[in-house]
Short mmCIF file of C-alpha atoms in Angstrom, two decimals:
data_model
loop_
_atom_site.label_atom_id
_atom_site.label_comp_id
_atom_site.label_asym_id
_atom_site.label_seq_id
_atom_site.Cartn_x
_atom_site.Cartn_y
_atom_site.Cartn_z
CA UNK A 219 19.92 -12.41 -22.23
CA UNK A 220 16.92 -13.22 -21.18
CA UNK A 221 14.16 -11.48 -18.54
CA UNK A 222 13.96 -12.65 -15.14
CA UNK A 223 12.06 -12.17 -12.05
CA UNK A 224 12.60 -11.63 -8.55
CA UNK A 225 12.05 -14.29 -5.75
CA UNK A 226 8.41 -16.11 -6.77
CA UNK A 227 6.47 -13.04 -8.39
CA UNK A 228 3.66 -14.03 -10.36
CA UNK A 229 4.38 -17.73 -9.47
CA UNK A 230 1.28 -19.96 -8.44
CA UNK A 231 2.02 -22.28 -5.26
CA UNK A 232 -0.71 -24.18 -5.34
CA UNK A 233 -4.42 -23.85 -6.01
CA UNK A 234 -7.47 -23.96 -3.61
CA UNK A 235 -11.24 -24.86 -3.59
CA UNK A 236 -11.40 -23.47 -0.47
CA UNK A 237 -9.66 -19.74 -0.94
CA UNK A 238 -9.15 -17.67 -3.90
CA UNK A 239 -6.29 -14.38 -3.36
CA UNK A 240 -5.94 -11.91 -6.38
CA UNK A 241 -3.86 -9.32 -4.49
CA UNK A 242 -3.49 -6.89 -7.54
CA UNK A 243 -7.07 -6.94 -8.15
CA UNK A 244 -7.99 -6.63 -4.33
CA UNK A 245 -9.93 -10.16 -4.88
CA UNK A 246 -10.48 -12.59 -1.56
CA UNK A 247 -13.08 -15.34 -1.57
CA UNK A 248 -14.20 -18.40 0.07
CA UNK A 249 -15.59 -21.01 -1.72
CA UNK A 250 -16.47 -18.69 -4.32
CA UNK A 251 -18.34 -15.88 -2.06
CA UNK A 252 -16.38 -12.61 -2.13
CA UNK A 253 -15.26 -11.90 1.35
CA UNK A 254 -17.17 -8.69 1.15
CA UNK A 255 -20.20 -10.32 1.14
CA UNK A 256 -19.46 -12.62 3.78
CA UNK A 257 -18.69 -9.57 6.13
CA UNK A 258 -22.06 -8.03 5.05
CA UNK A 259 -23.94 -10.94 5.48
CA UNK A 260 -22.74 -13.53 7.77
CA UNK A 261 -21.56 -14.44 11.15
CA UNK A 262 -17.93 -16.12 11.82
CA UNK A 263 -19.82 -19.44 12.32
CA UNK A 264 -21.41 -19.18 9.01
CA UNK A 265 -17.75 -18.75 7.43
CA UNK A 266 -16.27 -21.61 9.35
CA UNK A 267 -19.04 -23.69 7.87
CA UNK A 268 -18.54 -22.72 4.76
CA UNK A 269 -15.46 -23.40 4.76
CA UNK A 270 -15.82 -26.92 6.23
CA UNK A 271 -18.94 -28.15 3.96
CA UNK A 272 -18.37 -25.75 1.12
CA UNK A 273 -21.88 -24.32 1.38
CA UNK A 274 -23.61 -21.65 3.95
CA UNK A 275 -25.59 -23.16 6.43
CA UNK A 276 -29.03 -23.45 6.47
CA UNK A 277 -30.68 -22.39 9.94
CA UNK A 278 -30.76 -25.93 11.53
CA UNK A 279 -26.97 -26.10 10.70
CA UNK A 280 -25.91 -23.03 11.90
CA UNK A 281 -27.47 -23.42 14.78
CA UNK A 282 -25.96 -27.22 15.73
CA UNK A 283 -22.56 -25.46 14.51
CA UNK A 284 -22.88 -22.77 17.21
CA UNK A 285 -24.36 -25.23 20.27
CA UNK A 286 -21.53 -27.66 19.34
CA UNK A 287 -18.82 -25.00 19.62
CA UNK A 288 -20.14 -23.18 22.62
CA UNK A 289 -20.24 -26.98 24.52
CA UNK A 290 -16.55 -27.44 23.15
CA UNK A 291 -15.11 -24.16 24.89
CA UNK A 292 -13.93 -25.78 28.17
CA UNK A 293 -9.84 -26.70 28.57
CA UNK A 294 -8.16 -29.84 30.06
CA UNK A 295 -6.98 -28.77 33.28
CA UNK A 296 -3.61 -29.67 32.40
CA UNK A 297 -3.70 -27.05 29.62
CA UNK A 298 -4.99 -24.73 31.69
CA UNK A 299 -1.57 -25.85 34.39
CA UNK A 300 0.70 -25.52 31.52
CA UNK A 301 -0.48 -21.95 30.78
CA UNK A 302 -0.18 -21.10 34.18
CA UNK A 303 3.40 -22.44 34.33
CA UNK A 304 4.96 -20.44 31.42
CA UNK A 305 3.66 -16.48 32.34
CA UNK A 306 6.62 -15.08 30.46
CA UNK A 307 7.00 -17.25 27.31
CA UNK A 308 6.27 -16.15 24.04
CA UNK A 309 2.59 -16.39 23.23
CA UNK A 310 2.53 -17.83 19.88
CA UNK A 311 4.98 -20.84 21.31
CA UNK A 312 2.56 -21.00 24.13
CA UNK A 313 -0.29 -21.38 21.67
CA UNK A 314 1.44 -23.88 19.47
CA UNK A 315 2.56 -26.03 22.62
CA UNK A 316 -1.07 -25.79 24.10
CA UNK A 317 -2.67 -26.42 20.64
CA UNK A 318 -0.52 -30.10 20.63
CA UNK A 319 -1.42 -30.85 24.13
CA UNK A 320 -5.24 -30.85 23.46
CA UNK A 321 -4.64 -33.95 20.96
CA UNK A 322 -3.27 -35.77 24.48
CA UNK A 323 -6.70 -35.22 25.84
CA UNK A 324 -8.94 -35.87 22.90
CA UNK A 325 -10.49 -39.25 23.05
CA UNK A 326 -11.00 -39.30 19.12
CA UNK A 327 -7.07 -38.59 18.27
CA UNK A 328 -6.40 -41.68 16.88
CA UNK A 329 -9.79 -41.96 14.89
CA UNK A 330 -9.12 -40.62 11.22
CA UNK A 331 -12.94 -40.77 10.06
CA UNK A 332 -14.60 -37.71 8.58
CA UNK A 333 -17.11 -37.95 11.33
CA UNK A 334 -14.33 -37.87 14.02
CA UNK A 335 -12.40 -35.30 11.98
CA UNK A 336 -15.23 -33.16 12.08
CA UNK A 337 -15.90 -33.44 15.93
CA UNK A 338 -12.10 -32.63 16.32
CA UNK A 339 -12.09 -29.69 14.29
CA UNK A 340 -15.11 -28.05 16.07
CA UNK A 341 -13.05 -29.28 19.29
CA UNK A 342 -10.17 -27.37 17.74
CA UNK A 343 -11.79 -24.20 16.93
CA UNK A 344 -13.57 -23.98 20.20
CA UNK A 345 -10.41 -24.26 22.52
CA UNK A 346 -8.05 -22.11 20.66
CA UNK A 347 -9.85 -19.06 21.16
CA UNK A 348 -10.12 -20.26 25.40
CA UNK A 349 -6.16 -20.96 24.98
CA UNK A 350 -5.68 -17.53 23.73
CA UNK A 351 -7.97 -15.99 26.31
CA UNK A 352 -6.88 -18.01 29.22
CA UNK A 353 -3.53 -17.38 28.62
CA UNK A 354 -3.97 -13.78 28.60
CA UNK A 355 -5.68 -13.49 31.86
CA UNK A 356 -3.24 -15.75 33.07
CA UNK A 357 -0.15 -13.98 32.62
CA UNK A 358 -1.54 -10.46 33.39
CA UNK A 359 -2.62 -11.91 36.93
CA UNK A 360 -6.20 -11.94 36.07
CA UNK A 361 -9.01 -14.37 37.18
CA UNK A 362 -10.23 -16.57 34.79
CA UNK A 363 -13.72 -16.08 33.27
CA UNK A 364 -15.74 -18.80 32.11
CA UNK A 365 -17.46 -19.33 28.87
CA UNK A 366 -21.44 -17.89 28.53
CA UNK A 367 -22.84 -20.47 26.29
CA UNK A 368 -25.39 -17.84 25.41
CA UNK A 369 -22.75 -15.78 23.59
CA UNK A 370 -21.56 -16.33 20.15
CA UNK A 371 -17.95 -17.10 18.99
CA UNK A 372 -16.55 -13.60 18.68
CA UNK A 373 -18.75 -12.34 21.59
CA UNK A 374 -17.30 -14.94 24.17
CA UNK A 375 -13.73 -14.28 22.90
CA UNK A 376 -14.17 -10.76 23.57
CA UNK A 377 -16.09 -11.45 26.91
CA UNK A 378 -13.70 -14.56 28.47
CA UNK A 379 -10.78 -11.98 27.32
CA UNK A 380 -12.15 -8.57 28.79
CA UNK A 381 -14.00 -9.86 31.72
CA UNK A 382 -16.92 -7.41 29.59
CA UNK A 383 -19.86 -8.48 27.69
CA UNK A 384 -19.49 -6.37 23.95
CA UNK A 385 -21.82 -4.27 22.63
CA UNK A 386 -23.13 -4.99 19.32
CA UNK A 387 -20.14 -2.94 17.42
CA UNK A 388 -17.43 -4.47 19.12
CA UNK A 389 -18.97 -8.29 18.70
CA UNK A 390 -19.70 -7.46 15.34
CA UNK A 391 -16.22 -6.01 14.21
CA UNK A 392 -14.63 -8.95 15.57
CA UNK A 393 -17.01 -11.42 14.27
CA UNK A 394 -15.73 -9.69 10.97
CA UNK A 395 -12.38 -9.60 11.37
CA UNK A 396 -12.33 -13.31 12.61
CA UNK A 397 -13.79 -13.79 9.00
CA UNK A 398 -11.54 -11.91 7.08
CA UNK A 399 -8.84 -13.77 8.42
CA UNK A 400 -10.47 -17.19 8.49
CA UNK A 401 -8.13 -18.83 5.67
CA UNK A 402 -5.58 -17.47 3.53
CA UNK A 403 -4.64 -20.82 1.47
#
């Protein structure tokens, strides 16, 4: 009788240029950058840019991405109305449905050009946290907090969730947490 392994242990399901994980060695890297280096030196917006483009952004590229992300944070009124209508629903079900609803309000939904897909990615990246914070506030009977375009991605999420501007430590901790969870194949 031959030796057998349990389940899919040791089986490579797929390979990716974007993310590399070696759980046995404790390695996680995005596009060849060790996650520890990114966590120590990059903000979440840089991680997004790296995952999308394959390189870390230069100053002007990062500034443009931050500006584009901030400009797209608002939700269509129909999505907000949906979020109001399901206060007791499972949060992941609500998120999935609200994200799907965004396509109904996207003027480029049918345009599959690389440029349009990039703009759609920016919109989706911006609106997903808005769905989460809006739903949390609505289902808990709290007023909505408008996004602040002067805040970075992490700080704005925490601000629109709690109604309080985060201090530097909280902002950085959440920024690192998002980078750590940005992509896992």
